[in-house]
Amino acid sequence: MFLKEHHQVALHVACGDITDVALDGQNLIVKAGDGMLANLLADGRREIENALRWQGLDLSLKVEIIEHKLTPQEEDIQKLQKLVGDYLTIKE
């Protein structure tokens, strides 16, 4: 509510997409994939911490980037694309 009332609607909506969190002492650790969500959370860290304080929680926000790991199939496809380039056609 704090973020919405302070005209931080994009940040308010982004916080709704958070699914992987942990508490470590006075730190709220949010894990997000590398991309727009992680950047928005990192840029809005101060506003999020203010929203937490508004709710009576004195926590520091830490945003951790989750590395995207390729599946074995994705690794194989990348290797083939390097070998044959545009000749590779993938049908599902």
Rosetta silent file (secondary structure, phi, psi, omega in degrees, C-alpha in Angstrom):
SEQUENCE: MFLKEHHQVALHVACGDITDVALDGQNLIVKAGDGMLANLLADGRREIENALRWQGLDLSLKVEIIEHKLTPQEEDIQKLQKLVGDYLTIKE
SCORE:     score description
SCORE:     0.000 S_00000001
   1 L     0.000  -39.887 -179.239    0.000    0.000    0.000 S_00000001
   2 H   -56.271  -48.089 -177.372    2.855    2.370    0.872 S_00000001
   3 H   -64.313  -41.046  179.940    4.372    2.112   -2.607 S_00000001
   4 H   -64.573  -43.241  179.978    1.034    2.623   -4.320 S_00000001
   5 H   -67.220  -24.977 -179.961    0.240    5.666   -2.162 S_00000001
   6 L  -100.049   25.382  173.749    3.654    7.159   -2.955 S_00000001
   7 L    58.715   35.759  175.243    3.119    6.822   -6.718 S_00000001
   8 L  -110.911   55.509 -172.777    5.501    3.860   -7.087 S_00000001
   9 H   -63.484  -43.316 -179.952    2.960    1.744   -8.964 S_00000001
  10 H   -60.703  -41.697  178.525    5.496   -0.119  -11.132 S_00000001
  11 H   -67.719  -38.682  177.145    7.474   -1.047   -8.023 S_00000001
  12 H   -60.088  -45.087  179.525    4.254   -2.043   -6.239 S_00000001
  13 H   -68.117  -41.224  179.842    3.348   -4.373   -9.120 S_00000001
  14 H   -61.128  -37.376  179.375    6.908   -5.745   -9.344 S_00000001
  15 H   -64.526  -25.578  175.948    6.808   -6.690   -5.671 S_00000001
  16 L   -69.893  -18.092  179.250    3.781   -8.835   -6.496 S_00000001
  17 L   -90.280   -0.805 -178.729    6.018  -10.932   -8.782 S_00000001
  18 L   -76.793  125.388  179.630    8.450  -11.828   -5.979 S_00000001
  19 L  -125.808  -14.232 -175.803    8.272  -15.535   -5.179 S_00000001
  20 L  -122.345   99.845 -178.173   11.685  -16.435   -3.743 S_00000001
  21 E  -132.275  158.416  176.237   12.539  -14.640   -0.478 S_00000001
  22 E  -149.934  153.608  173.802   14.430  -15.382    2.719 S_00000001
  23 E  -107.319  132.561  177.084   15.150  -13.626    5.990 S_00000001
  24 E  -135.836   96.009 -175.996   18.723  -13.523    7.247 S_00000001
  25 L    64.844 -120.656  179.869   18.998  -11.481   10.425 S_00000001
  26 L   -98.163   18.720 -179.006   17.924   -7.959    9.515 S_00000001
  27 E  -112.191  132.972  170.116   18.093   -8.662    5.766 S_00000001
  28 E   -99.782  112.671 -176.091   15.214   -9.489    3.455 S_00000001
  29 E  -100.088  120.694  179.292   16.833  -11.406    0.613 S_00000001
  30 E  -111.218  125.562  177.900   14.930  -11.436   -2.669 S_00000001
  31 E  -103.609  127.257 -178.414   16.111  -13.761   -5.408 S_00000001
  32 E  -139.750  150.241  175.953   15.180  -12.743   -8.939 S_00000001
  33 E   -66.680  152.729  178.705   16.266  -13.714  -12.401 S_00000001
  34 L   -63.872  121.627 -179.202   18.611  -11.390  -14.194 S_00000001
  35 L   158.248 -157.196 -172.953   16.417   -8.924  -15.978 S_00000001
  36 H   -61.786  -42.006 -178.729   13.875   -6.206  -15.550 S_00000001
  37 H   -61.251  -48.466 -179.270   12.480   -7.434  -12.190 S_00000001
  38 H   -61.790  -41.736  179.646   15.900   -7.601  -10.545 S_00000001
  39 H   -65.745  -42.685 -179.724   16.867   -4.178  -11.899 S_00000001
  40 H   -64.189  -41.805  178.898   13.601   -2.582  -10.794 S_00000001
  41 H   -66.465  -42.308  179.746   13.932   -4.036   -7.281 S_00000001
  42 H   -65.483  -42.231  179.504   17.556   -2.962   -6.966 S_00000001
  43 H   -67.745  -30.706 -178.081   16.777    0.552   -8.204 S_00000001
  44 L   -99.046   18.916 -176.291   13.788    0.812   -5.849 S_00000001
  45 H   -53.219  -47.566 -177.301   15.588   -0.603   -2.818 S_00000001
  46 H   -61.686  -42.770  179.608   15.220    2.565   -0.745 S_00000001
  47 H   -65.981  -38.784  178.653   11.495    2.821   -1.458 S_00000001
  48 H   -66.432  -42.431  177.588   10.943   -0.861   -0.615 S_00000001
  49 H   -62.603  -37.380  175.990   12.860   -0.481    2.666 S_00000001
  50 H   -64.302  -39.956  178.400   10.695    2.557    3.493 S_00000001
  51 H   -64.598  -38.648  177.558    7.571    0.481    2.790 S_00000001
  52 H   -65.063  -42.472  178.357    8.861   -2.252    5.103 S_00000001
  53 H   -63.095  -38.118  178.460    9.532    0.308    7.864 S_00000001
  54 H   -58.867  -30.120  178.363    6.018    1.708    7.342 S_00000001
  55 L   -91.669    5.842  177.703    4.775   -1.793    8.220 S_00000001
  56 L    87.476   14.628  179.837    6.990   -1.903   11.324 S_00000001
  57 L  -110.370  117.352  179.378    9.755   -4.050    9.835 S_00000001
  58 L   -96.220   79.924 -177.084   13.291   -2.696   10.051 S_00000001
  59 L  -121.743  148.579  172.283   14.857   -4.803    7.305 S_00000001
  60 E   -97.460  139.337 -179.674   17.470   -4.133    4.654 S_00000001
  61 E   -91.475  131.000  173.711   16.690   -5.363    1.157 S_00000001
  62 E  -123.720  125.230  178.444   19.237   -7.492   -0.664 S_00000001
  63 E  -104.057  121.311  177.786   18.537   -8.492   -4.267 S_00000001
  64 E  -108.581  135.980 -179.914   20.319  -11.626   -5.448 S_00000001
  65 E   -88.396  127.541  176.387   20.474  -12.511   -9.117 S_00000001
  66 E   -87.779  124.805  177.614   19.584  -16.103   -9.959 S_00000001
  67 L   -73.917  131.150  177.044   21.817  -17.504  -12.654 S_00000001
  68 L   -82.387  117.584  178.253   19.827  -19.140  -15.437 S_00000001
  69 L   -98.004  139.668  179.691   21.226  -22.607  -15.999 S_00000001
  70 L   -80.526  144.978  172.704   20.689  -24.322  -19.300 S_00000001
  71 L   -73.595  161.789  176.919   19.121  -27.738  -19.472 S_00000001
  72 H   -56.495  -35.938  178.918   21.197  -30.453  -21.150 S_00000001
  73 H   -65.796  -42.275  178.771   18.937  -30.151  -24.195 S_00000001
  74 H   -64.254  -37.485  177.203   19.499  -26.375  -24.397 S_00000001
  75 H   -63.214  -43.992  179.177   23.261  -26.922  -24.149 S_00000001
  76 H   -62.127  -42.305  179.839   23.122  -29.444  -26.998 S_00000001
  77 H   -63.164  -41.727  178.168   21.078  -27.069  -29.152 S_00000001
  78 H   -62.459  -42.186  178.999   23.593  -24.251  -28.561 S_00000001
  79 H   -62.194  -43.972  179.387   26.490  -26.528  -29.537 S_00000001
  80 H   -64.808  -39.575  179.300   24.687  -27.585  -32.710 S_00000001
  81 H   -63.420  -35.304  177.373   23.850  -23.977  -33.584 S_00000001
  82 H   -68.057  -35.535 -177.643   27.543  -23.089  -33.296 S_00000001
  83 H   -75.992  -45.364 -172.690   28.466  -25.988  -35.562 S_00000001
  84 H  -112.694   -8.204  175.804   25.851  -25.654  -38.299 S_00000001
  85 H    61.362 -128.741 -175.000   24.475  -22.155  -37.810 S_00000001
  86 H   -70.510  -10.393  179.658   21.354  -21.317  -39.821 S_00000001
  87 H   -75.069  -14.701 -178.388   21.086  -24.864  -41.205 S_00000001
  88 L   -79.852  124.791  175.754   19.750  -26.085  -37.867 S_00000001
  89 L  -119.794  127.949 -178.535   15.963  -26.351  -37.726 S_00000001
  90 L  -109.975  123.362  178.197   14.304  -27.259  -34.442 S_00000001
  91 L  -116.750  136.386 -179.354   10.839  -28.789  -34.522 S_00000001
  92 L  -106.046    0.000    0.000    8.871  -29.460  -31.376 S_00000001
